[in-house]
Coordinates of C-alpha atoms and ligand atoms in Angstrom, one line a residue:
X1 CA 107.8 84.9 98.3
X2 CA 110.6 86.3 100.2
X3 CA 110.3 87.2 103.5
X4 CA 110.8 90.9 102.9
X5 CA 108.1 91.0 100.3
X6 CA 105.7 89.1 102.8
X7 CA 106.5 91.5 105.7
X8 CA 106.1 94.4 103.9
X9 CA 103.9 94.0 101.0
X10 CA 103.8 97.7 100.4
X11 CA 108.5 97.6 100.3
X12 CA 109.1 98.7 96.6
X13 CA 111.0 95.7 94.2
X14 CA 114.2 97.2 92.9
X15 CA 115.5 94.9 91.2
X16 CA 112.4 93.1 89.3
X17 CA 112.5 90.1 91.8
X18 CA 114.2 89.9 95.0
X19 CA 112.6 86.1 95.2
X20 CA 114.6 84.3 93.0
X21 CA 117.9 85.6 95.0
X22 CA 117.1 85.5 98.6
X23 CA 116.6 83.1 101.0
X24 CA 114.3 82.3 103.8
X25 CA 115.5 83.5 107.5
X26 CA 115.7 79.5 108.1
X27 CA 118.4 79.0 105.6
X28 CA 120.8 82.1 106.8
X29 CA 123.2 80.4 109.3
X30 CA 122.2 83.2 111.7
X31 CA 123.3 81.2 114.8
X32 CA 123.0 82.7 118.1
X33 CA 126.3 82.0 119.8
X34 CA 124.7 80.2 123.1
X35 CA 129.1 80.9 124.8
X36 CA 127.8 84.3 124.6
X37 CA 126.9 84.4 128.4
X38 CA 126.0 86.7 131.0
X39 CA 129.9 86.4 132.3
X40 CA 130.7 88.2 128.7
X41 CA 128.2 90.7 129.3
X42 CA 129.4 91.6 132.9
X43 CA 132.6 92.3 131.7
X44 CA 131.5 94.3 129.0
X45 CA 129.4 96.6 131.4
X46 CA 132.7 96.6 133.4
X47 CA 134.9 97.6 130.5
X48 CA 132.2 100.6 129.7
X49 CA 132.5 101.6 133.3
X50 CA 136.1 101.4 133.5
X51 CA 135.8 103.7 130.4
X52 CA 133.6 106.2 131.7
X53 CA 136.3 107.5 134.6
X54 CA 138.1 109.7 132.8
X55 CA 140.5 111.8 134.8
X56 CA 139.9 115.6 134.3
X57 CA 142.9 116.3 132.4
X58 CA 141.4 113.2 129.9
X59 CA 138.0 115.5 130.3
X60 CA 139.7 118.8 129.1
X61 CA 141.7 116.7 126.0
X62 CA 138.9 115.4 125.0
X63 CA 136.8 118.5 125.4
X64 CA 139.8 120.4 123.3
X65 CA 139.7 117.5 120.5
X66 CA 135.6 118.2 119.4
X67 CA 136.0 121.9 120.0
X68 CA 139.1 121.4 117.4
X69 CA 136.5 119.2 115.6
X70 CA 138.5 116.0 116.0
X71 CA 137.2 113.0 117.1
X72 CA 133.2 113.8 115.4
X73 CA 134.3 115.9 112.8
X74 CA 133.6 115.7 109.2
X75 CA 135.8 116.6 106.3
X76 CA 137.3 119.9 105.8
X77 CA 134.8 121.7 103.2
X78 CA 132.2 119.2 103.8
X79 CA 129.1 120.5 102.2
X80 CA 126.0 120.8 104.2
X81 CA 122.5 121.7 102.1
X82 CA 118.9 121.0 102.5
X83 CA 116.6 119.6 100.0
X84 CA 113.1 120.0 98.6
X85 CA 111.1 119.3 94.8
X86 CA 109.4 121.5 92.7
X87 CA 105.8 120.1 93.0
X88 CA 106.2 119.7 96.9
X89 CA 106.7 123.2 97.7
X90 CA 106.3 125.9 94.4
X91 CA 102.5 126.2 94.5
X92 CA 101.8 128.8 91.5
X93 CA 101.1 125.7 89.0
X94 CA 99.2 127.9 86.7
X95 CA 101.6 131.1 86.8
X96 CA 104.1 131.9 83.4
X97 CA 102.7 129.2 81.5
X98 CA 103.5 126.0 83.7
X99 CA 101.9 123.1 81.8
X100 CA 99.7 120.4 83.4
X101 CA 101.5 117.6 85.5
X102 CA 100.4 114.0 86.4
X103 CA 100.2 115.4 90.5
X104 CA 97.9 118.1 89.1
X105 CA 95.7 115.3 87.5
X106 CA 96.6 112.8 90.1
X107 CA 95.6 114.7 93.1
X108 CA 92.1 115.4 91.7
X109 CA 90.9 111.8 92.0
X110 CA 89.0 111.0 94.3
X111 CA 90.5 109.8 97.7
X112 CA 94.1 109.4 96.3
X113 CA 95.8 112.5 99.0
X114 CA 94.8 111.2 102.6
X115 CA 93.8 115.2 103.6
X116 CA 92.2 115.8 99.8
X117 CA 94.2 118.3 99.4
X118 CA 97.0 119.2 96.7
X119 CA 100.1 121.1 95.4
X120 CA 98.1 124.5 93.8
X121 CA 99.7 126.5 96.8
X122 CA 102.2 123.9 98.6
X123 CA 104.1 126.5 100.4
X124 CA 104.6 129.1 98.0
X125 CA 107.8 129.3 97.7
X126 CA 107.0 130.9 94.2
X127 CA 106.6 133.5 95.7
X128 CA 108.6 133.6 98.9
X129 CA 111.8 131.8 97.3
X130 CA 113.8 135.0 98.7
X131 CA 112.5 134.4 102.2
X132 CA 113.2 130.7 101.9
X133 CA 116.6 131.4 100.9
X134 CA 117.1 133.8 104.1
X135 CA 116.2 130.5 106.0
X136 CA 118.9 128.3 104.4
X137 CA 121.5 131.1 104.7
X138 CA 120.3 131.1 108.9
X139 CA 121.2 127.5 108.9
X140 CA 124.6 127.8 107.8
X141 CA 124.0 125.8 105.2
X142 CA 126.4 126.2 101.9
X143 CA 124.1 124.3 99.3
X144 CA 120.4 123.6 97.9
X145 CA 118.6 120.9 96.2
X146 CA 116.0 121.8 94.1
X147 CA 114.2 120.4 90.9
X148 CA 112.9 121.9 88.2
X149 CA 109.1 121.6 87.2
X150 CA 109.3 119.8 83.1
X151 CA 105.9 121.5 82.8
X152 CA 107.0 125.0 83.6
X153 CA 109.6 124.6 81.1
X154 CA 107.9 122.5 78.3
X155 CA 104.1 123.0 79.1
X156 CA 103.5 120.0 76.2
X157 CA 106.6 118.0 77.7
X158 CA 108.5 118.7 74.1
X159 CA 108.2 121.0 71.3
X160 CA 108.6 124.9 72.1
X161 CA 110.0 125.5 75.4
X162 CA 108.2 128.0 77.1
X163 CA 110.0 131.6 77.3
X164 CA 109.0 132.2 80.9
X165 CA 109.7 128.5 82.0
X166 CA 113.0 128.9 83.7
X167 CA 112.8 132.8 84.9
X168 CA 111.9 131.4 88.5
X169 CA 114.9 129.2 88.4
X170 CA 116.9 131.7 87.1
X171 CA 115.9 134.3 90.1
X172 CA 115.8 131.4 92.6
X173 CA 119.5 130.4 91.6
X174 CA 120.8 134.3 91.3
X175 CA 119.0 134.7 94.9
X176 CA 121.0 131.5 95.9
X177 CA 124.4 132.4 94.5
X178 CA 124.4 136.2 96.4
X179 CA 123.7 134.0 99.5
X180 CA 127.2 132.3 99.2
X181 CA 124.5 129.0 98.7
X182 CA 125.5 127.1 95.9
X183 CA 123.0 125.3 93.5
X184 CA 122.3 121.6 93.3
X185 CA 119.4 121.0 90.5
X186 CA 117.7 118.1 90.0
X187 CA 116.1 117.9 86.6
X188 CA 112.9 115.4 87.2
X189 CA 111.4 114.6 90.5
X190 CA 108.3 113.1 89.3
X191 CA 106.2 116.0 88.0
X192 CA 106.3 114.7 84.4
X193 CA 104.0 116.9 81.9
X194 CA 100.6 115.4 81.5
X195 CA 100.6 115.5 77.6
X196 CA 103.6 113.1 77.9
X197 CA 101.1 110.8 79.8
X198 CA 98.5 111.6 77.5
X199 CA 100.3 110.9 74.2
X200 CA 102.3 108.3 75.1
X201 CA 101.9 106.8 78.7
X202 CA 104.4 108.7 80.2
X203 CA 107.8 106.1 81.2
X204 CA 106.0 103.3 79.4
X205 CA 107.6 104.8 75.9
X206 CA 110.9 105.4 75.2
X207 CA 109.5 108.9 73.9
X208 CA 109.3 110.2 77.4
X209 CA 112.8 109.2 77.8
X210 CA 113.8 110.8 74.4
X211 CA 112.0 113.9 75.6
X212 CA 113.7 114.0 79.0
X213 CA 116.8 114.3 77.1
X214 CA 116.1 116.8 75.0
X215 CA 114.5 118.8 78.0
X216 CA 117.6 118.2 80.1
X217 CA 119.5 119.5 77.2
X218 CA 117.9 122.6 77.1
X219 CA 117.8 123.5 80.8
X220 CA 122.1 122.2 81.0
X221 CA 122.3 124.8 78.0
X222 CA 120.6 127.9 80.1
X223 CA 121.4 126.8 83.8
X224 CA 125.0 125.6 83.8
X225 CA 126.7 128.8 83.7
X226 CA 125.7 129.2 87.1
X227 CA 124.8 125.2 88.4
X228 CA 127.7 122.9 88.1
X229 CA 125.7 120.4 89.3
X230 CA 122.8 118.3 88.2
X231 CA 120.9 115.7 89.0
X232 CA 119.5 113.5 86.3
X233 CA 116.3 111.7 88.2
X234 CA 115.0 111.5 91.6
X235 CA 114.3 107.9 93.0
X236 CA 113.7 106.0 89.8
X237 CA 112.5 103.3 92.4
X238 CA 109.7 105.1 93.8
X239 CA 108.1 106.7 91.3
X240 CA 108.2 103.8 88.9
X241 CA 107.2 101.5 91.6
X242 CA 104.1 103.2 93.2
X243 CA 102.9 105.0 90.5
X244 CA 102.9 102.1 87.8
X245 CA 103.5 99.3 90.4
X246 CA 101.9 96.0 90.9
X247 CA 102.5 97.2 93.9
X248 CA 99.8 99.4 95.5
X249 CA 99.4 102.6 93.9
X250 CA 100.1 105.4 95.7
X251 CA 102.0 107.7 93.0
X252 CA 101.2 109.6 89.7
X253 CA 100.4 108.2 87.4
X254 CA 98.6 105.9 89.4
X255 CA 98.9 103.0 86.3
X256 CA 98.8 99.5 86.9
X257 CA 101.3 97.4 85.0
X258 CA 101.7 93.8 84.1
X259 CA 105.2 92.5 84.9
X260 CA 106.5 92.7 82.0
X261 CA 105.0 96.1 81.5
X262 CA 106.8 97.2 84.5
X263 CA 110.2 96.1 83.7
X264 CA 110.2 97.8 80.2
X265 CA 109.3 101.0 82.2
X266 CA 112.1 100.4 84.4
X267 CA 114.5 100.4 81.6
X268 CA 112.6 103.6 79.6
X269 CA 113.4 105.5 83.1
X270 CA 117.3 103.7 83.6
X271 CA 117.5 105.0 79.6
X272 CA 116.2 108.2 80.2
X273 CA 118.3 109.1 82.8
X274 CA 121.3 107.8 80.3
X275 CA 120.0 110.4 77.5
X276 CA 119.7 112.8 80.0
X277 CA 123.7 112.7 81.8
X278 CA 124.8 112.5 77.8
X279 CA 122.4 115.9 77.1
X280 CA 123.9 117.8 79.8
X281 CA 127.5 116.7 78.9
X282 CA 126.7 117.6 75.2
X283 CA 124.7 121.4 76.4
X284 CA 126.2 122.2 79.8
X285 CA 129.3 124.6 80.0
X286 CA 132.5 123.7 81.0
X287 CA 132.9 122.2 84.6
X288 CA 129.2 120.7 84.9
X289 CA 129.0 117.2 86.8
X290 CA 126.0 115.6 86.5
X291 CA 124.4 112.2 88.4
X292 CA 121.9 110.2 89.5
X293 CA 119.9 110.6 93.4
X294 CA 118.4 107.2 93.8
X295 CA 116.5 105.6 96.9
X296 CA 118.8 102.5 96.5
X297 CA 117.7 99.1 98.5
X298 CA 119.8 99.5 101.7
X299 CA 121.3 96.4 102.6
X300 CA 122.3 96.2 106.1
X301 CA 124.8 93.1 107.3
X302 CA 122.9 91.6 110.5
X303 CA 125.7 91.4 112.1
X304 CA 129.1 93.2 111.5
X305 CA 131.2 90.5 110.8
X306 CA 133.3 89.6 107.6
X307 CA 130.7 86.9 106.2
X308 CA 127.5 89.4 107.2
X309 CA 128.8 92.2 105.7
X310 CA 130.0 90.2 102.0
X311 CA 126.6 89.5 101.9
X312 CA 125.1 92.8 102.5
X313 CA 127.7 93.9 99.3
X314 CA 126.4 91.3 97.1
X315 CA 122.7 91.9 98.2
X316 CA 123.4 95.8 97.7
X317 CA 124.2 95.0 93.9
X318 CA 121.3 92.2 93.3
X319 CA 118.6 94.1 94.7
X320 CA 119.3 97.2 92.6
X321 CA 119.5 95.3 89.8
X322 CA 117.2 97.5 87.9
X323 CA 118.2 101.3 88.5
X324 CA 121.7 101.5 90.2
X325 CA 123.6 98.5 89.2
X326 CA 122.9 99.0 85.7
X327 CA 123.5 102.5 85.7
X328 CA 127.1 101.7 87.3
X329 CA 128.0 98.5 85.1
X330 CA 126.0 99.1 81.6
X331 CA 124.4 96.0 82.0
X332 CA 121.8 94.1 83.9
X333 CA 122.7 90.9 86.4
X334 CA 122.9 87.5 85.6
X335 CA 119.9 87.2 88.1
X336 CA 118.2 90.0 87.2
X337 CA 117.4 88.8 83.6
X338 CA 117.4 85.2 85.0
X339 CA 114.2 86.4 87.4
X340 CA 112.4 88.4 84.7
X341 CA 112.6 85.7 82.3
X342 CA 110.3 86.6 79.7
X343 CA 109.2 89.0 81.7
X344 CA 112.7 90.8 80.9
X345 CA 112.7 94.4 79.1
X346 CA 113.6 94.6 75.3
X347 CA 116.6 96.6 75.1
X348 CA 119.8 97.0 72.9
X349 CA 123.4 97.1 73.0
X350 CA 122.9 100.4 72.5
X351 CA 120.7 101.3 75.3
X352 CA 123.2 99.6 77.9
X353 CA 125.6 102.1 76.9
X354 CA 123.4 105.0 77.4
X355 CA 122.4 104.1 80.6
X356 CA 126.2 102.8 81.5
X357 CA 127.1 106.6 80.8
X358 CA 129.6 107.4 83.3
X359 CA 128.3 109.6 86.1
X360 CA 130.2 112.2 88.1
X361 CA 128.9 111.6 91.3
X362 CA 126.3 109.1 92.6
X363 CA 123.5 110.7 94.6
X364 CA 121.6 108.5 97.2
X365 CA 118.7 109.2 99.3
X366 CA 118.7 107.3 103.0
X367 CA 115.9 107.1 104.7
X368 CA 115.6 103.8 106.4
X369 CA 117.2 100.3 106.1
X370 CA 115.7 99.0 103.4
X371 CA 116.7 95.1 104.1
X372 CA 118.8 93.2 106.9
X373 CA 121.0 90.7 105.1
X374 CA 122.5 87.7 106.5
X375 CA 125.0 85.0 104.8
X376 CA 123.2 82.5 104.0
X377 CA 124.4 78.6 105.2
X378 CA 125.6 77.6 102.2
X379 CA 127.1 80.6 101.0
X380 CA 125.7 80.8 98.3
X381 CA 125.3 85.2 98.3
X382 CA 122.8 86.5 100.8
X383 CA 119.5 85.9 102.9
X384 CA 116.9 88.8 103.4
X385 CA 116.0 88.5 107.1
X386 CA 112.5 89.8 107.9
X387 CA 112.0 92.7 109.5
X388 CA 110.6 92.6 112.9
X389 CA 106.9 94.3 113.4
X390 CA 108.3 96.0 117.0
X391 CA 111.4 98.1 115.0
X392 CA 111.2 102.0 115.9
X393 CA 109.7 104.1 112.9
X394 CA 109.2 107.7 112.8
X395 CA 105.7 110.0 112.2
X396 CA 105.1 107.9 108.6
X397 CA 105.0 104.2 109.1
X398 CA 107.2 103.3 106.3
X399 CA 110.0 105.5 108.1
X400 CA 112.0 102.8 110.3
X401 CA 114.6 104.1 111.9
X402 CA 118.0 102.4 111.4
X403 CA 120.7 104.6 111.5
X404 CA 123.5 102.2 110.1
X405 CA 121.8 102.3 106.3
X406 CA 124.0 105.9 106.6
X407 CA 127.2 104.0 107.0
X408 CA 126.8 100.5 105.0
X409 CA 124.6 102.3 101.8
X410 CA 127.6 104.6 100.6
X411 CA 130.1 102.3 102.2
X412 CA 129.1 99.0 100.0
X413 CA 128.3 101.5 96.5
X414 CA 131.7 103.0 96.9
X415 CA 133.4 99.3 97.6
X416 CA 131.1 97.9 94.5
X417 CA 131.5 100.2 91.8
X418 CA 134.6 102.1 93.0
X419 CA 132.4 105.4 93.1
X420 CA 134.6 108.2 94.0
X421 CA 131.8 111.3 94.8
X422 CA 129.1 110.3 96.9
X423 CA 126.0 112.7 97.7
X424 CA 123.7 112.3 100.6
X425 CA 120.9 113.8 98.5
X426 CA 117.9 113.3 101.0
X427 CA 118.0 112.6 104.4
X428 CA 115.2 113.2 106.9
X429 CA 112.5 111.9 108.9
X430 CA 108.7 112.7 109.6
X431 CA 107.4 114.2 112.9
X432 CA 104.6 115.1 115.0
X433 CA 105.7 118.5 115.7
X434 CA 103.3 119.8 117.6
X435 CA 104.0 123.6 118.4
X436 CA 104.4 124.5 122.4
X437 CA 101.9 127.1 124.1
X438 CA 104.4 129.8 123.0
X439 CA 104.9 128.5 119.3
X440 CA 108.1 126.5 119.2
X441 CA 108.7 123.3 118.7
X442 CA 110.9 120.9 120.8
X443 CA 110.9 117.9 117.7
X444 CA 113.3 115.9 120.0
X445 CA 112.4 112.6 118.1
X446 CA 113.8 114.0 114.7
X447 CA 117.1 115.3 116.6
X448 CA 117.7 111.6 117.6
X449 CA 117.4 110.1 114.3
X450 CA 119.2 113.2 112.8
X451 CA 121.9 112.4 115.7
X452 CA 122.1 108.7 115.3
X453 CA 122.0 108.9 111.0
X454 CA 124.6 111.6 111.0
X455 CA 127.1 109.7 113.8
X456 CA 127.2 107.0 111.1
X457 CA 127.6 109.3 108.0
X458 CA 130.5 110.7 110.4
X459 CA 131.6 107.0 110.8
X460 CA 131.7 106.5 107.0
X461 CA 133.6 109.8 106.1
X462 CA 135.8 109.0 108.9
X463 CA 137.0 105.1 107.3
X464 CA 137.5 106.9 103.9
X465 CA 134.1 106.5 102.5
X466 CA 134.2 109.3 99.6
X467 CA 130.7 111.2 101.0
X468 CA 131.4 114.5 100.1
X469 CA 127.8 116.2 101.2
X470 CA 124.6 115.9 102.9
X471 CA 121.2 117.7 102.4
X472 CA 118.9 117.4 104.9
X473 CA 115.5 116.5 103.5
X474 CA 113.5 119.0 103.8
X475 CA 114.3 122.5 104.8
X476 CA 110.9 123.0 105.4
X477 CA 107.2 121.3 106.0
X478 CA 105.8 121.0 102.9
X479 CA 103.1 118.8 100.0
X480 CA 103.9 115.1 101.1
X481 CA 102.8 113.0 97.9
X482 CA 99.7 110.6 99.2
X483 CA 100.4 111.9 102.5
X484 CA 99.2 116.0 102.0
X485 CA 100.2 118.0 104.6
X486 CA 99.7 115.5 107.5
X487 CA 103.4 114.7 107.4
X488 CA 106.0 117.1 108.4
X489 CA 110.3 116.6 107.3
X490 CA 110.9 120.3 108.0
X491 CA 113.6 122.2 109.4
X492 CA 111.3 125.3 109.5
X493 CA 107.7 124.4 110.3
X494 CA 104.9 125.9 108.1
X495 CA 101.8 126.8 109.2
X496 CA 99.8 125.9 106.3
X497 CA 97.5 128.8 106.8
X498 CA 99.4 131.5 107.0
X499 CA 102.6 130.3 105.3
X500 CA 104.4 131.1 108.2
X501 CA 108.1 129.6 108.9
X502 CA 109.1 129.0 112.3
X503 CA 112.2 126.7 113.3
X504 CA 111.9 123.7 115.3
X505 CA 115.1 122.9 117.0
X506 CA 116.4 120.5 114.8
X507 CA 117.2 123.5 113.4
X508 CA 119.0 124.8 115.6
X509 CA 120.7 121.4 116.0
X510 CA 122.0 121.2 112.3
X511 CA 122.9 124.9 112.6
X512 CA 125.1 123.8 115.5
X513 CA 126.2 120.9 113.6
X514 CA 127.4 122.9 110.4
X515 CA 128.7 126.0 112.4
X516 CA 131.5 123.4 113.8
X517 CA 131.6 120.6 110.7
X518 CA 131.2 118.0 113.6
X519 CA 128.5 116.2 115.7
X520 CA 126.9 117.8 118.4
Ligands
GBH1 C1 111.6 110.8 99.4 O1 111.2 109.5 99.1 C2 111.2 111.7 98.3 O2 112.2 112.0 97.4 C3 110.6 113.0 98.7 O3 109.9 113.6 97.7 C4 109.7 112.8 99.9 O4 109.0 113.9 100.4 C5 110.6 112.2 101.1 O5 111.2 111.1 100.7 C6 109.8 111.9 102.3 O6 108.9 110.9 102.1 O7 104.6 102.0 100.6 O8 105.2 102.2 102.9 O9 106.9 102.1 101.2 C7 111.5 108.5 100.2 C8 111.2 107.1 99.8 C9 109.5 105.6 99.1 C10 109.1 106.8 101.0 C11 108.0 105.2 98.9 C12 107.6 106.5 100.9 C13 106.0 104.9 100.1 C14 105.4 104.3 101.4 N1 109.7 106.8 99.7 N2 107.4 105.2 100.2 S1 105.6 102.5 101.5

């Protein structure tokens, strides 16, 4: 076992084996420098002090360089969004013919959602999508990630697309566009239909995938005169993972899988997502980019020097061996097959050149550092370096906070794979959120990771790092998967009752934030 995997037994497996390629903590080479003294330390603390006396004419330069938007600023016509998913915040699941979906099913067994509840009314935004809008346009923002429900769209996942399925899109993305807000869509984010599960296992076919490309065909066909950009899959990682894991299950479908099951899932999901970028090419009009938003396995140098940070690019490629790296290269890793063994999906020349389909942009969702990663003594690629039980989390306890994952993730995909458009597509942390006497709510915690996470995307855009947006996940409280409504990643809180949207002021932090494209 690697350490990673026997800290966290819950951490999701990327790649199909992160055993077989790292090393144990013992092995890295992480020496601790005993010359490193308290004499050095001293004359740090001096250094910072001498620092710290600026003269007031410094004091006015400076203050003139962030009001110009200098020295914190982010790129001129930056793009600042939010984020959200269909089955998190529509409600209205039996409205215009929506079919069923695994969450309906899955959220109806018995003590699956911690608060037994479900997505029948998430927040409604079926209903109060103009409302919702208003609240983006009060943030400043410029762009919005959505996904489209399959179900609404193919009640039986394929056949006869249902006439009404994409009117609330269509309204939702008019309402967007008069807003001056434009439309990012993402075309699955894990609401597959049920009779896709029901006829063929869902992912563990290659008929889902051959569905999802015909559905994504038919929504590039009616939506891309108005979205230029789409988003194949969200987080093949976590939904493949937890809901047909060997991991525990805490996702739709809630399937257990064999090893070998699980791999050949993997590669239906990597192939789907191929079928799909090729449908929307194929269907979309002229001008469409299309991608992928993945949860990729942050890997995080241990230290910043040169031998650190090598590893943390060859750990970045090996431990996404089964979404991301094959998506980028059309093929899987030495060590990935090597791992699986005969545990190794079937595939075909063919299928690697699906999935290697070139992408327009790369989309990645950063939450948290997803491993530490040190050179290993004999340099022989990298060493996953457990995580330490005291590191600072947020409201959900998988949620460690480690603001650098914003600067090394997109800094070691675009080194890797050469990527020239990079997309925050989630970022966003859980809260307690607690509403003051008079109803607002001071969520300082989430403005210091929000702080601290966009500092380093600034740091990233700053070196050159081609990150060319960031949606803030989620522009309001809404249906957290396993977690119901107990969590909250909101801008806007919603009381669940009454449906009511109130800011917290990280609200008014990102408003800030947007209003002069630099950190505040
Ligand atoms: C995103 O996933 C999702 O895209 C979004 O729908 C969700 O609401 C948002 O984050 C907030 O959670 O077994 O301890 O690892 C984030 C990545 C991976 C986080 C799976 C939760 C399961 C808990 N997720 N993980 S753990």
């Amino acid at each position: 076992m690697s350490n990673a995997a026997t800290l966290r037994p819950h951490a999701p497996c990327h790649c199909g084996g992160p055993d077989a390629i790292s090393r144990p903590v013992a092995d890295t080479g992480v020496a601790v420098s005993h010359r490193f003294t308290r004499r050095h330390l001293v004359g740090g603390a001096g250094a910072l002090a001498a620092g710290l006396a600026i003269s007031p004419a410094e004091a006015q330069q400076s203050a003139t360089a962030q009001s110009n938007g200098n020295a914190r600023a982010f790129p001129k016509d930056f793009v600042w969004g939010t984020a959200t998913s269909s089955y998190q915040i529509e409600g209205a699941v039996d409205v215009d013919g929506r079919g069923r979906s695994i969450w309906d099913t899955y959220t109806r067994l018995p003590d699956k959602i911690r608060d037994r509840s479900n997505g029948d009314r998430a927040v409604e935004h079926f209903q109060r999508y103009k409302e919702d809008v208003a609240l983006m346009k009060e943030l400043g923002t410029t762009a919005y990630r959505f996904s489209i429900a399959w179900p609404r769209v193919f009640p039986d996942g394929t056949g006869a697309p249902n006439p009404k399925g994409l009117d609330f899109y269509n309204r939702l993305i008019d309402e967007l566009l008069a807003n001056g807000i434009t439309p990012y869509a993402t075309l699955y984010h894990w609401d597959m239909p049920q009779a896709l599960q029901d006829r063929f296992g869902g992912w563990a076919s290659r008929e889902t995938a051959k569905a999802f490309g015909d559905y994504a065909g038919h929504v590039a066909k009616h939506i891309t005169d108005r979205v230029k950009n789409v988003f194949t899959i969200n987080e093949c990682a976590t939904f493949v993972d937890f809901g047909y894991g060997i991991a525990p299950i805490e996702m739709a479908p809630g399937i257990k899988s064999t090893q070998k099951e699980l791999n050949q899932i993997r590669h239906h999901v990597a192939l789907g997502h191929g079928l799909a970028v090729q449908a929307v090419r194929a269907h979309g009009h002229a001008g469409t980019e299309v991608g992928v938003a993945e949860n990729l396995a942050s890997c995080i140098p241990v230290i910043e020097t040169p031998e650190h940070i090598r590893a943390s690019e060859i750990a970045t490629r090996e431990m996404n061996g089964g979404y991301l790296t094959v998506i980028m290269e059309g093929r899987y890793t030495d060590a990935f097959l090597a791992y699986a063994g005969a545990n190794a999906p079937v595939f075909t020349d063919e299928d690697l050149k699906i999935i290697g389909s070139p992408i327009d942009f790369l989309g990645l969702n950063i939450y948290m550092p997803q491993h530490y990663v040190a050179a290993p003594a004999d340099a022989a690629g990298f060493a996953l370096v457990p995580t330490p039980a005291s590191f600072p989390r947020m409201d959900s306890d998988w949620l460690r906070v480690g603001p650098e994952a914003m600067y090394w993730a997109p800094r070691n995909v675009a080194k890797l794979w050469n990527v020239k458009k990079i997309f925050i597509t989630e970022n966003g942390a859980s809260a307690a959120d607690k509403p003051a006497p008079d109803g607002r709510i001071f969520d300082l915690d989430r403005i210091m990771y929000l702080r601290a996470y966009l500092g380093q995307l600034q740091r990233a855009t700053s070196e050159g790092v081609p990150v060319q947006g960031y949606f803030h996940w989620s522009l309001m409280d809404n249906f957290e998967w396993i977690d119901g409504y107990e969590k909250r990643f909101g801008l806007f809180h919603v009381d669940f009752n009454t449906q009511k949207r109130t800011p917290k002021l990280s609200a008014e932090f990102y408003r800030k934030l947007i209003a002069g494209n630099a950190l505040v």
